[in-house]
PDB file of C-alpha atoms in Angstrom:
ATOM      1  CA  VAL A  25      -7.666  -3.418  -8.522  1.00 86.00           C
ATOM      2  CA  GLY A  26      -4.469  -1.560  -8.462  1.00 88.00           C
ATOM      3  CA  ALA A  27      -2.463  -0.545 -11.492  1.00 88.00           C
ATOM      4  CA  TYR A  28       0.779   1.538 -11.390  1.00 91.00           C
ATOM      5  CA  GLY A  29       2.555   2.898 -14.375  1.00 90.00           C
ATOM      6  CA  MET A  30       4.799   5.297 -12.783  1.00 87.00           C
ATOM      7  CA  SER A  31       7.859   4.763 -15.171  1.00 90.00           C
ATOM      8  CA  LYS A  32       6.865   7.141 -17.598  1.00 91.00           C
ATOM      9  CA  TYR A  33       6.589   9.901 -15.122  1.00 91.00           C
ATOM     10  CA  LEU A  34      10.072   9.473 -13.498  1.00 92.00           C
ATOM     11  CA  ASN A  35      12.977  11.710 -13.838  1.00 91.00           C
ATOM     12  CA  TRP A  36      15.555   9.047 -15.035  1.00 90.00           C
ATOM     13  CA  ASP A  37      18.496  11.341 -14.189  1.00 90.00           C
ATOM     14  CA  ASP A  38      17.326  11.215 -10.408  1.00 87.00           C
ATOM     15  CA  HIS A  39      18.643   7.864  -9.760  1.00 84.00           C
ATOM     16  CA  LYS A  40      17.694   7.896  -6.050  1.00 80.00           C
ATOM     17  CA  ILE A  41      14.014   8.268  -6.832  1.00 82.00           C
ATOM     18  CA  ALA A  42      13.983   6.398 -10.141  1.00 84.00           C
ATOM     19  CA  SER A  43      15.561   3.333  -8.894  1.00 83.00           C
ATOM     20  CA  LEU A  44      12.645   2.869  -6.134  1.00 83.00           C
ATOM     21  CA  PHE A  45       9.733   2.602  -8.740  1.00 87.00           C
ATOM     22  CA  ALA A  46       8.408  -0.168 -10.889  1.00 89.00           C
ATOM     23  CA  ASP A  47       5.247  -0.823 -12.947  1.00 92.00           C
ATOM     24  CA  GLY A  48       2.720  -3.294 -12.105  1.00 93.00           C
ATOM     25  CA  ALA A  49      -0.842  -4.347 -11.529  1.00 92.00           C
ATOM     26  CA  GLY A  50      -2.684  -6.605  -9.059  1.00 89.00           C
ATOM     27  CA  ALA A  51      -6.186  -7.409  -8.109  1.00 85.00           C
ATOM     28  CA  VAL A  52      -8.064  -9.137  -5.478  1.00 81.00           C
ATOM     29  CA  VAL A  53     -11.628 -10.396  -6.639  1.00 83.00           C
ATOM     30  CA  LEU A  54     -14.478 -10.680  -3.973  1.00 78.00           C
ATOM     31  CA  LYS A  55     -17.672 -12.444  -4.136  1.00 76.00           C
ATOM     32  CA  GLY A  56     -20.630 -12.322  -2.269  1.00 75.00           C
ATOM     33  CA  THR A  57     -22.207 -15.255  -0.211  1.00 73.00           C
ATOM     34  CA  ARG A  58     -25.439 -15.780   1.663  1.00 77.00           C
ATOM     35  CA  GLU A  59     -23.891 -18.121   4.368  1.00 77.00           C
ATOM     36  CA  PRO A  60     -24.558 -16.743   7.827  1.00 76.00           C
ATOM     37  CA  LYS A  61     -21.278 -15.822   9.607  1.00 78.00           C
ATOM     38  CA  ALA A  62     -19.459 -16.359   6.335  1.00 77.00           C
ATOM     39  CA  PRO A  63     -15.761 -15.173   5.719  1.00 81.00           C
ATOM     40  CA  GLY A  64     -15.273 -11.838   4.250  1.00 89.00           C
ATOM     41  CA  ILE A  65     -14.689  -8.026   5.072  1.00 92.00           C
ATOM     42  CA  LEU A  66     -14.868  -7.533   8.826  1.00 94.00           C
ATOM     43  CA  ALA A  67     -13.886  -3.920   8.702  1.00 96.00           C
ATOM     44  CA  SER A  68     -12.271  -0.963   6.868  1.00 97.00           C
ATOM     45  CA  LYS A  69     -11.102   2.337   7.401  1.00 97.00           C
ATOM     46  CA  LEU A  70      -9.862   5.494   5.396  1.00 95.00           C
ATOM     47  CA  PHE A  71      -7.629   8.073   6.798  1.00 91.00           C
ATOM     48  CA  THR A  72      -5.873  11.254   5.193  1.00 93.00           C
ATOM     49  CA  LEU A  73      -3.394  13.630   6.188  1.00 90.00           C
ATOM     50  CA  GLY A  74      -4.231  16.608   4.019  1.00 89.00           C
ATOM     51  CA  GLU A  75      -1.388  18.651   5.257  1.00 92.00           C
ATOM     52  CA  PHE A  76       0.883  16.607   2.937  1.00 90.00           C
ATOM     53  CA  HIS A  77      -1.294  17.317  -0.343  1.00 88.00           C
ATOM     54  CA  ASP A  78       1.581  19.250  -1.990  1.00 88.00           C
ATOM     55  CA  TYR A  79       4.637  17.191  -0.835  1.00 88.00           C
ATOM     56  CA  MET A  80       4.619  15.295  -4.020  1.00 87.00           C
ATOM     57  CA  GLY A  81       3.115  15.045  -7.431  1.00 88.00           C
ATOM     58  CA  ILE A  82       3.167  15.677 -11.136  1.00 90.00           C
ATOM     59  CA  TYR A  83       2.578  19.385 -11.085  1.00 90.00           C
ATOM     60  CA  ALA A  84       2.365  19.958 -15.049  1.00 92.00           C
ATOM     61  CA  GLY A  85       0.433  18.415 -17.722  1.00 90.00           C
ATOM     62  CA  GLY A  86      -3.093  19.505 -16.697  1.00 88.00           C
ATOM     63  CA  THR A  87      -5.081  22.539 -17.314  1.00 89.00           C
ATOM     64  CA  ASN A  88      -3.410  24.375 -14.435  1.00 87.00           C
ATOM     65  CA  GLN A  89      -0.061  24.136 -16.214  1.00 91.00           C
ATOM     66  CA  PRO A  90      -0.282  22.584 -19.713  1.00 95.00           C
ATOM     67  CA  ILE A  91       2.638  21.074 -21.355  1.00 94.00           C
ATOM     68  CA  THR A  92       4.816  23.118 -23.318  1.00 95.00           C
ATOM     69  CA  GLU A  93       8.504  22.792 -24.483  1.00 96.00           C
ATOM     70  CA  GLU A  94       9.689  24.969 -21.516  1.00 95.00           C
ATOM     71  CA  VAL A  95       7.741  22.477 -19.090  1.00 94.00           C
ATOM     72  CA  VAL A  96       9.278  19.391 -20.631  1.00 94.00           C
ATOM     73  CA  ARG A  97      12.913  20.887 -20.461  1.00 94.00           C
ATOM     74  CA  ALA A  98      12.214  21.726 -16.761  1.00 93.00           C
ATOM     75  CA  LYS A  99      10.905  18.233 -16.322  1.00 93.00           C
ATOM     76  CA  GLY A 100       7.733  19.653 -14.782  1.00 92.00           C
ATOM     77  CA  HIS A 101       5.728  16.978 -16.314  1.00 94.00           C
ATOM     78  CA  LEU A 102       7.558  14.260 -14.133  1.00 94.00           C
ATOM     79  CA  LEU A 103       7.201  13.161 -10.523  1.00 91.00           C
ATOM     80  CA  ASN A 104       8.439  15.778  -8.173  1.00 89.00           C
ATOM     81  CA  PHE A 105       9.025  15.504  -4.461  1.00 86.00           C
ATOM     82  CA  ALA A 106       8.612  19.038  -3.520  1.00 86.00           C
ATOM     83  CA  LYS A 107       8.951  18.371   0.174  1.00 88.00           C
ATOM     84  CA  ARG A 108      10.144  15.539   2.388  1.00 87.00           C
ATOM     85  CA  ILE A 109       7.310  13.729   3.971  1.00 87.00           C
ATOM     86  CA  PRO A 110       8.282  12.596   7.586  1.00 89.00           C
ATOM     87  CA  ALA A 111       9.924   9.328   7.560  1.00 88.00           C
ATOM     88  CA  ASP A 112       7.803   7.802  10.333  1.00 91.00           C
ATOM     89  CA  THR A 113       4.326   8.843   8.775  1.00 92.00           C
ATOM     90  CA  ASN A 114       3.559   5.061   7.575  1.00 92.00           C
ATOM     91  CA  SER A 115       4.972   3.575  10.623  1.00 93.00           C
ATOM     92  CA  THR A 116       3.094   5.892  13.042  1.00 94.00           C
ATOM     93  CA  HIS A 117      -0.268   5.539  11.155  1.00 96.00           C
ATOM     94  CA  TRP A 118      -0.359   2.059  10.044  1.00 97.00           C
ATOM     95  CA  PRO A 119      -0.392   0.457  13.531  1.00 98.00           C
ATOM     96  CA  ARG A 120      -3.122   2.893  14.493  1.00 97.00           C
ATOM     97  CA  LEU A 121      -5.243   1.925  11.543  1.00 97.00           C
ATOM     98  CA  ILE A 122      -4.479  -1.825  12.233  1.00 98.00           C
ATOM     99  CA  HIS A 123      -5.656  -1.382  15.858  1.00 98.00           C
ATOM    100  CA  SER A 124      -8.836   0.470  14.668  1.00 97.00           C
ATOM    101  CA  LEU A 125      -9.593  -2.374  12.432  1.00 97.00           C
ATOM    102  CA  LEU A 126      -9.147  -4.905  15.230  1.00 98.00           C
ATOM    103  CA  ASP A 127     -11.209  -2.984  17.545  1.00 98.00           C
ATOM    104  CA  ARG A 128     -14.051  -2.821  15.034  1.00 96.00           C
ATOM    105  CA  SER A 129     -13.928  -6.522  14.002  1.00 95.00           C
ATOM    106  CA  GLN A 130     -13.422  -7.711  17.786  1.00 96.00           C
ATOM    107  CA  ARG A 131     -10.228  -9.215  17.019  1.00 97.00           C
ATOM    108  CA  SER A 132      -6.799  -9.094  18.526  1.00 97.00           C
ATOM    109  CA  LEU A 133      -3.394  -8.807  16.940  1.00 97.00           C
ATOM    110  CA  SER A 134      -2.731 -12.514  17.831  1.00 97.00           C
ATOM    111  CA  ASP A 135      -5.524 -13.504  15.510  1.00 98.00           C
ATOM    112  CA  VAL A 136      -3.940 -12.047  12.561  1.00 98.00           C
ATOM    113  CA  SER A 137      -2.483 -14.508  10.190  1.00 98.00           C
ATOM    114  CA  LEU A 138      -0.814 -12.317   7.646  1.00 98.00           C
ATOM    115  CA  PHE A 139      -0.232  -8.559   6.919  1.00 99.00           C
ATOM    116  CA  PHE A 140      -0.141  -6.935   3.503  1.00 98.00           C
ATOM    117  CA  LEU A 141       1.303  -3.513   3.801  1.00 97.00           C
ATOM    118  CA  THR A 142       2.186  -1.083   0.953  1.00 95.00           C
ATOM    119  CA  GLN A 143       5.542  -2.177  -0.316  1.00 93.00           C
ATOM    120  CA  ILE A 144       7.178   1.273  -0.294  1.00 88.00           C
ATOM    121  CA  ASN A 145      10.091   0.775   2.205  1.00 89.00           C
ATOM    122  CA  ILE A 146      11.221  -2.490   3.980  1.00 93.00           C
ATOM    123  CA  GLY A 147      12.380  -0.285   7.008  1.00 93.00           C
ATOM    124  CA  THR A 148       8.821   1.197   7.393  1.00 94.00           C
ATOM    125  CA  ILE A 149       7.369  -2.345   7.384  1.00 96.00           C
ATOM    126  CA  GLU A 150       9.867  -3.585   9.771  1.00 96.00           C
ATOM    127  CA  GLU A 151       9.236  -0.601  12.086  1.00 96.00           C
ATOM    128  CA  THR A 152       5.422  -1.191  11.839  1.00 97.00           C
ATOM    129  CA  MET A 153       5.684  -4.903  12.841  1.00 98.00           C
ATOM    130  CA  CYS A 154       7.912  -3.897  15.821  1.00 97.00           C
ATOM    131  CA  THR A 155       5.431  -1.296  16.927  1.00 97.00           C
ATOM    132  CA  LEU A 156       2.872  -3.981  16.906  1.00 98.00           C
ATOM    133  CA  GLY A 157       5.216  -6.309  18.813  1.00 97.00           C
ATOM    134  CA  LEU A 158       4.893  -8.988  15.944  1.00 98.00           C
ATOM    135  CA  PRO A 159       7.606 -10.859  13.984  1.00 97.00           C
ATOM    136  CA  GLU A 160       8.572  -9.400  10.780  1.00 96.00           C
ATOM    137  CA  ASN A 161       7.597 -12.736   9.012  1.00 96.00           C
ATOM    138  CA  LEU A 162       3.831 -11.870   9.466  1.00 98.00           C
ATOM    139  CA  SER A 163       4.191  -9.260   6.731  1.00 98.00           C
ATOM    140  CA  TYR A 164       4.121 -10.658   3.440  1.00 98.00           C
ATOM    141  CA  ASN A 165       6.832  -8.813   1.191  1.00 97.00           C
ATOM    142  CA  ILE A 166       7.390  -8.823  -2.453  1.00 96.00           C
ATOM    143  CA  MET A 167       9.439  -5.505  -2.904  1.00 93.00           C
ATOM    144  CA  ASP A 168      12.655  -7.473  -2.943  1.00 93.00           C
ATOM    145  CA  ARG A 169      11.373  -9.045  -6.253  1.00 93.00           C
ATOM    146  CA  PHE A 170       9.246  -6.307  -7.621  1.00 90.00           C
ATOM    147  CA  ALA A 171      10.427  -3.086  -6.179  1.00 88.00           C
ATOM    148  CA  TYR A 172       7.678  -0.453  -5.222  1.00 89.00           C
ATOM    149  CA  THR A 173       4.674  -0.788  -7.545  1.00 91.00           C
ATOM    150  CA  GLY A 174       2.522   1.737  -5.670  1.00 90.00           C
ATOM    151  CA  SER A 175      -1.189   0.966  -5.692  1.00 89.00           C
ATOM    152  CA  ALA A 176      -0.514  -2.393  -7.307  1.00 93.00           C
ATOM    153  CA  SER A 177       1.752  -3.965  -4.504  1.00 95.00           C
ATOM    154  CA  ILE A 178      -0.878  -5.116  -2.083  1.00 95.00           C
ATOM    155  CA  GLY A 179      -2.893  -6.937  -4.870  1.00 94.00           C
ATOM    156  CA  MET A 180       0.372  -8.268  -6.351  1.00 95.00           C
ATOM    157  CA  ALA A 181       1.389  -9.477  -2.660  1.00 96.00           C
ATOM    158  CA  VAL A 182      -1.862 -11.087  -1.963  1.00 96.00           C
ATOM    159  CA  ALA A 183      -1.630 -12.894  -5.480  1.00 95.00           C
ATOM    160  CA  ASP A 184       1.682 -14.027  -4.762  1.00 96.00           C
ATOM    161  CA  ALA A 185       0.811 -15.417  -1.292  1.00 97.00           C
ATOM    162  CA  ALA A 186      -2.030 -17.294  -2.697  1.00 95.00           C
ATOM    163  CA  ASN A 187       0.363 -18.658  -5.281  1.00 95.00           C
ATOM    164  CA  HIS A 188       2.747 -19.687  -2.572  1.00 97.00           C
ATOM    165  CA  HIS A 189      -0.133 -21.424  -0.323  1.00 97.00           C
ATOM    166  CA  ARG A 190       0.318 -18.916   2.340  1.00 97.00           C
ATOM    167  CA  LEU A 191      -3.394 -18.174   3.026  1.00 96.00           C
ATOM    168  CA  ARG A 192      -5.875 -20.660   4.375  1.00 95.00           C
ATOM    169  CA  LYS A 193      -9.447 -20.695   5.155  1.00 92.00           C
ATOM    170  CA  GLY A 194     -10.391 -18.689   8.259  1.00 93.00           C
ATOM    171  CA  ASP A 195      -7.141 -16.779   8.221  1.00 97.00           C
ATOM    172  CA  LEU A 196      -7.490 -13.057   9.426  1.00 98.00           C
ATOM    173  CA  VAL A 197      -5.811 -10.765   6.955  1.00 98.00           C
ATOM    174  CA  ILE A 198      -4.934  -7.093   7.170  1.00 98.00           C
ATOM    175  CA  LEU A 199      -4.372  -4.878   4.105  1.00 98.00           C
ATOM    176  CA  VAL A 200      -2.957  -1.396   4.593  1.00 98.00           C
ATOM    177  CA  GLY A 201      -2.255   0.836   1.693  1.00 94.00           C
ATOM    178  CA  SER A 202      -0.986   4.193   1.588  1.00 93.00           C
ATOM    179  CA  GLY A 203       0.038   6.867  -1.028  1.00 88.00           C
ATOM    180  CA  GLY A 204       0.978  10.444  -1.743  1.00 84.00           C
ATOM    181  CA  GLY A 205      -1.271  13.088  -0.344  1.00 83.00           C
ATOM    182  CA  VAL A 206      -1.039  11.379   2.217  1.00 91.00           C
ATOM    183  CA  SER A 207      -4.046   8.876   1.814  1.00 93.00           C
ATOM    184  CA  MET A 208      -4.348   5.448   3.719  1.00 95.00           C
ATOM    185  CA  ALA A 209      -6.842   2.680   3.583  1.00 96.00           C
ATOM    186  CA  ALA A 210      -7.048  -0.589   5.449  1.00 97.00           C
ATOM    187  CA  VAL A 211      -9.203  -3.582   5.451  1.00 97.00           C
ATOM    188  CA  ALA A 212      -9.529  -6.640   7.714  1.00 97.00           C
ATOM    189  CA  LEU A 213     -10.968  -9.727   6.338  1.00 95.00           C
ATOM    190  CA  GLU A 214     -11.389 -13.392   6.938  1.00 94.00           C
ATOM    191  CA  TRP A 215      -9.717 -15.479   3.971  1.00 93.00           C
ATOM    192  CA  ALA A 216     -12.517 -17.730   2.513  1.00 89.00           C
ATOM    193  CA  TYR A 217     -10.434 -20.676   1.078  1.00 87.00           C
ATOM    194  CA  ASP A 218      -7.328 -22.505   1.258  1.00 89.00           C
ATOM    195  CA  THR A 219      -4.746 -21.692  -1.346  1.00 88.00           C
TER     196      THR A 219
END
């Protein structure tokens, strides 16, 4: 389950940042099976880059810096990009995560039917697919319709792909999520039914 309600934390005077974000929610429901060699999760991996922990955040509103009139006037309770995360962070590490998943699940890039990548930036997704040597249409994208919905974007994209009959039983699907901090997670799964 991913839910994202960032709009209430945006500085609407900062049009460059505020125009990127949208609110959303999405979920993927998994169920168990007793079938041998049944479709399901093949591999997963978590990855963090702790050196970016203070690059972005909402720095006021908790016990460290409680809300006061002064904090609100200074917009300290809103999302702040304190430093610039290197532009190639996702496009460098997403392919590494993907290769790690494929190695662990004993599959190859040519086996993958569809990729669901965090919908943060179409250029980053295109660069990732180029690095992998794969066509861009193997990445399912919804940001052109829904904008950046953070942690909800992958669940929303999977639901949209299912609604548009893009997933078939036996498809190898890769999901890669990332967020501020920087934290990343990825999963390789075999899809269990035709949509």
